[in-house]
Amino acid sequence: MVEPQHSGTDAAWSVLGGDPALTGRIVHSGPPGLLPARLPVMAPARSTVAVCALAAAELAAERDGGTVPTVRVDDGAVATAFVSERRLRIDGRAPTTFAPLSRMWRTADGWVRTHANYPHHRTRLLSALGLPENAGAAQVGAELAGRRAEEIEETVHSAGGLAVVARTAQQWAAHRQGAAVAAHPLLTLDAIGDRTPPRPLPPLAGNPVLPAAGLRVLDLTRVIAGPVATRTLALLGADVLRIDAPQLPESQDAHNDTGFGKRSTALDLGSRSGRATFEELLAGADVVVTGYRPGALDRFGLAPQALVERRPGLVVARLSAWGEDGPWGGRRGFDSLVQVATGIAVIEAGPDGTPGALPAQVLDHGTGYLLAAAVLRALTGRARTGGSALATLALARTARWLVHGPWGEDGAEGRAGGAPAVAGGAPDDAARHLRDTDSPVGRLRHALPPVSFDGGPVTWATPPGRCGADAPVWRQPGEGDG
């Protein structure tokens, strides 16, 4: 069955600068009623995967000179992949998704959401509240109950922690940051730096078809959105090397979900040797993806303009929580916090009025697939016309798209029941979209990738390894290509 021309898919593909006629290559299937919520969650989930798969298929055709392969979007695969971190099992163990102090709290005049999954964020939260390092949820709850929500938000932010007020969509629209977000499109994909000659890619060989084979990606991202994007590029054949600071290691459980197909290394960019190693890697890179708050990496020479000056023809993809401008442009943030700040949590509130959550971290996952799509479209553009490119995305822009997007009939299913989000929200037939894989960290049961096109890969060439365990070098040609 050929997928109807969903307005969300068309809109996302248009923002990416794609040929509108190519959306006719998308075939849609799968059961209805997945990821139920008051907001039309499945619509943007489906659309982001569709445009990512279409961008991959387009790049494959560019390399081989043939017709763009048919793209196949299965709603069951999409819904399962959008809760991949919840579906993951490591030797039968379910990883912890949120720490005890990452949750919603009642305040004297409303609600706030905190995020304290990383130890340094937990320390800063407790310090901001004047609580000891060993304070538990009961003490934190008692402290927050006596304070005003906005005062908590600013106090915790000033200490480098994370807490946001639960606002309505109308309150967010009136907020200065909400206005800054509304002034931008869903994403931008622009030329940057001096024009460089086209860089055609060699024809593809082998089965499956890997559109990104031979391309090198430096992955400086964390948590879900950025790692989902680079996990997708790895699926498509790219040599993805994730870089983390040794003093701020990633959670191994998180990496077990998003580290498929990649290698992982620890590199101190603040040291002379670390910077020298990074420059050697950059000299051979095609893509750099960053997922830290705007400006956080500039002191290491990782601002987009600085990168393309040193590596002309580079594709730079930059992801943030709140965007690059506005009063929150430099703030940290995560999907759960963006849902709360932008009105989504209030829309999904339970019967008792407690702000709720979407059945999947759709802002993270959806933005991740959009980011991968932007990189793939930029690589196609580089092969055709040359130049460097900068893709810019933000979780808050994806949130606005979800709440105010052009869903039409595509979103009617999500809105019809008027029911709040159901925790987990995965399809009943999720087992069809799961696979067991042996890895250096144990036997993994994991979601299969939803990005699919005729002749393309069905899973990753390699499982995730241990964080930081790989050497900071590029693979040799032919090494590790699946």
Short mmCIF file of C-alpha atoms in Angstrom, two decimals, residues 237-432:
data_model
loop_
_atom_site.label_atom_id
_atom_site.label_comp_id
_atom_site.label_asym_id
_atom_site.label_seq_id
_atom_site.Cartn_x
_atom_site.Cartn_y
_atom_site.Cartn_z
CA GLY A 237 27.61 2.03 6.77
CA ALA A 238 29.38 5.08 8.19
CA ASP A 239 32.44 4.68 10.41
CA VAL A 240 31.11 6.42 13.53
CA LEU A 241 33.55 7.22 16.32
CA ARG A 242 31.93 8.50 19.50
CA ILE A 243 34.05 10.81 21.65
CA ASP A 244 33.41 11.41 25.35
CA ALA A 245 35.42 13.32 27.92
CA PRO A 246 37.11 10.93 30.36
CA GLN A 247 35.88 13.03 33.30
CA LEU A 248 32.24 12.83 32.10
CA PRO A 249 31.73 9.27 30.90
CA GLU A 250 28.42 8.21 29.39
CA SER A 251 26.16 5.71 31.13
CA GLN A 252 27.01 2.25 29.85
CA ASP A 253 23.32 1.35 29.90
CA ALA A 254 22.55 4.32 27.64
CA HIS A 255 25.36 3.34 25.29
CA ASN A 256 24.07 -0.23 25.17
CA ASP A 257 20.98 1.15 23.42
CA THR A 258 22.52 3.79 21.14
CA GLY A 259 26.02 2.42 20.54
CA PHE A 260 25.14 -0.13 17.85
CA GLY A 261 27.46 0.01 14.86
CA LYS A 262 29.78 2.56 16.49
CA ARG A 263 33.10 2.64 18.26
CA SER A 264 33.63 4.68 21.43
CA THR A 265 36.71 6.46 22.69
CA ALA A 266 37.62 8.80 25.56
CA LEU A 267 39.45 11.98 24.60
CA ASP A 268 40.29 14.98 26.76
CA LEU A 269 39.93 17.93 24.41
CA GLY A 270 41.34 20.18 27.13
CA SER A 271 44.74 18.51 26.91
CA ARG A 272 47.37 19.13 24.26
CA SER A 273 47.55 15.47 23.29
CA GLY A 274 43.77 15.15 23.18
CA ARG A 275 43.44 18.17 20.90
CA ALA A 276 46.19 16.88 18.62
CA THR A 277 44.44 13.52 18.32
CA PHE A 278 41.14 15.23 17.57
CA GLU A 279 42.75 17.30 14.81
CA GLU A 280 44.10 14.12 13.22
CA LEU A 281 40.61 12.62 13.28
CA LEU A 282 39.03 15.81 11.93
CA ALA A 283 41.44 15.80 8.99
CA GLY A 284 39.82 12.55 7.81
CA ALA A 285 36.22 13.26 8.83
CA ASP A 286 33.21 13.82 6.58
CA VAL A 287 30.72 14.69 9.35
CA VAL A 288 30.87 16.14 12.87
CA VAL A 289 27.76 15.84 15.04
CA THR A 290 27.55 17.76 18.32
CA GLY A 291 24.85 17.52 20.98
CA TYR A 292 26.03 19.80 23.77
CA ARG A 293 24.46 23.12 24.70
CA PRO A 294 25.33 25.95 22.29
CA GLY A 295 28.78 27.38 22.88
CA ALA A 296 29.91 24.63 25.25
CA LEU A 297 32.41 23.22 22.74
CA ASP A 298 33.52 26.49 21.13
CA ARG A 299 36.57 26.82 23.38
CA PHE A 300 37.89 23.59 21.86
CA GLY A 301 37.65 24.99 18.33
CA LEU A 302 34.44 23.10 17.63
CA ALA A 303 32.22 25.98 16.54
CA PRO A 304 30.82 25.14 13.08
CA GLN A 305 32.68 27.90 11.23
CA ALA A 306 35.97 26.98 12.89
CA LEU A 307 35.48 23.33 11.97
CA VAL A 308 34.82 23.96 8.27
CA GLU A 309 37.76 26.36 8.06
CA ARG A 310 40.03 23.51 9.15
CA ARG A 311 38.17 20.83 7.18
CA PRO A 312 36.55 22.31 4.04
CA GLY A 313 33.67 20.22 2.73
CA LEU A 314 32.69 19.08 6.22
CA VAL A 315 29.05 18.46 7.16
CA VAL A 316 28.35 19.79 10.67
CA ALA A 317 25.16 18.85 12.52
CA ARG A 318 24.38 20.66 15.75
CA LEU A 319 21.70 19.66 18.22
CA SER A 320 20.53 21.44 21.37
CA ALA A 321 17.60 21.39 23.77
CA TRP A 322 16.26 24.94 23.51
CA GLY A 323 17.85 26.38 20.35
CA GLU A 324 20.78 28.73 19.85
CA ASP A 325 19.14 32.02 20.80
CA GLY A 326 16.75 33.44 23.38
CA PRO A 327 17.33 33.60 27.15
CA TRP A 328 17.59 29.80 27.39
CA GLY A 329 19.82 29.37 24.35
CA GLY A 330 22.80 28.34 26.47
CA ARG A 331 20.88 26.15 28.93
CA ARG A 332 21.12 22.41 29.34
CA GLY A 333 18.05 20.33 28.67
CA PHE A 334 16.62 16.90 27.99
CA ASP A 335 13.48 15.52 26.34
CA SER A 336 11.65 15.12 29.66
CA LEU A 337 12.33 18.76 30.57
CA VAL A 338 11.35 20.10 27.16
CA GLN A 339 8.04 18.22 27.36
CA VAL A 340 7.34 19.94 30.69
CA ALA A 341 8.39 23.45 29.69
CA THR A 342 6.55 23.54 26.35
CA GLY A 343 3.11 22.49 27.61
CA ILE A 344 3.19 18.86 26.50
CA ALA A 345 3.17 17.52 30.07
CA VAL A 346 0.09 19.61 30.92
CA ILE A 347 -1.70 18.42 27.79
CA GLU A 348 -0.94 14.82 28.82
CA ALA A 349 -1.93 15.34 32.49
CA GLY A 350 -3.59 12.50 34.37
CA PRO A 351 -7.07 12.58 35.96
CA ASP A 352 -5.70 14.17 39.15
CA GLY A 353 -4.06 17.00 37.21
CA THR A 354 -0.50 15.77 37.66
CA PRO A 355 1.48 16.67 34.53
CA GLY A 356 2.06 13.59 32.42
CA ALA A 357 4.47 12.44 29.73
CA LEU A 358 4.34 11.13 26.20
CA PRO A 359 4.43 7.36 25.71
CA ALA A 360 7.86 7.72 24.14
CA GLN A 361 10.63 10.30 24.27
CA VAL A 362 9.50 11.34 20.82
CA LEU A 363 11.35 14.66 20.94
CA ASP A 364 14.64 12.80 21.37
CA HIS A 365 14.02 10.01 18.91
CA GLY A 366 12.24 12.14 16.33
CA THR A 367 14.93 14.82 16.41
CA GLY A 368 17.55 12.09 16.10
CA TYR A 369 16.06 10.76 12.86
CA LEU A 370 15.65 14.29 11.52
CA LEU A 371 19.29 15.00 12.33
CA ALA A 372 20.42 11.86 10.49
CA ALA A 373 18.20 12.84 7.54
CA ALA A 374 19.78 16.29 7.43
CA VAL A 375 23.28 14.80 7.39
CA LEU A 376 22.36 12.39 4.59
CA ARG A 377 20.78 15.15 2.49
CA ALA A 378 23.87 17.31 3.06
CA LEU A 379 26.12 14.48 1.88
CA THR A 380 24.01 14.11 -1.25
CA GLY A 381 24.30 17.85 -1.81
CA ARG A 382 28.07 17.75 -1.30
CA ALA A 383 28.37 15.00 -3.90
CA ARG A 384 26.34 17.02 -6.40
CA THR A 385 27.40 20.62 -5.88
CA GLY A 386 30.14 20.66 -3.26
CA GLY A 387 30.49 22.93 -0.26
CA SER A 388 30.20 22.52 3.49
CA ALA A 389 26.88 22.36 5.31
CA LEU A 390 25.46 23.10 8.74
CA ALA A 391 22.32 21.41 10.06
CA THR A 392 20.76 22.90 13.19
CA LEU A 393 18.05 21.22 15.28
CA ALA A 394 16.56 21.61 18.76
CA LEU A 395 14.27 19.49 20.89
CA ALA A 396 12.10 22.53 21.60
CA ARG A 397 11.53 23.05 17.87
CA THR A 398 10.47 19.43 17.50
CA ALA A 399 8.13 19.94 20.46
CA ARG A 400 6.54 22.91 18.75
CA TRP A 401 6.13 20.83 15.59
CA LEU A 402 4.37 18.09 17.59
CA VAL A 403 1.98 20.51 19.31
CA HIS A 404 1.29 22.82 16.36
CA GLY A 405 2.33 20.71 13.38
CA PRO A 406 0.51 20.15 10.08
CA TRP A 407 -0.87 16.73 10.94
CA GLY A 408 -4.35 16.91 9.46
CA GLU A 409 -5.86 13.44 9.12
CA ASP A 410 -2.45 11.92 9.85
CA GLY A 411 -2.81 13.00 13.47
CA ALA A 412 -6.48 12.22 13.95
CA GLU A 413 -5.75 8.77 15.34
CA GLY A 414 -3.66 10.17 18.16
CA ARG A 415 -6.26 12.73 19.14
CA ALA A 416 -9.40 10.69 18.75
CA GLY A 417 -9.53 9.00 22.12
CA GLY A 418 -8.51 12.00 24.17
CA ALA A 419 -6.65 9.64 26.50
CA PRO A 420 -3.45 10.60 28.27
CA ALA A 421 -0.25 8.85 27.36
CA VAL A 422 0.19 5.26 28.42
CA ALA A 423 3.57 4.48 29.99
CA GLY A 424 5.65 2.43 27.59
CA GLY A 425 3.27 2.84 24.68
CA ALA A 426 4.90 0.06 22.67
CA PRO A 427 2.93 -2.12 20.27
CA ASP A 428 1.59 -5.50 21.34
CA ASP A 429 3.54 -7.15 18.51
CA ALA A 430 6.81 -5.51 19.51
CA ALA A 431 8.55 -8.90 19.61
CA ARG A 432 8.55 -8.86 15.78
#
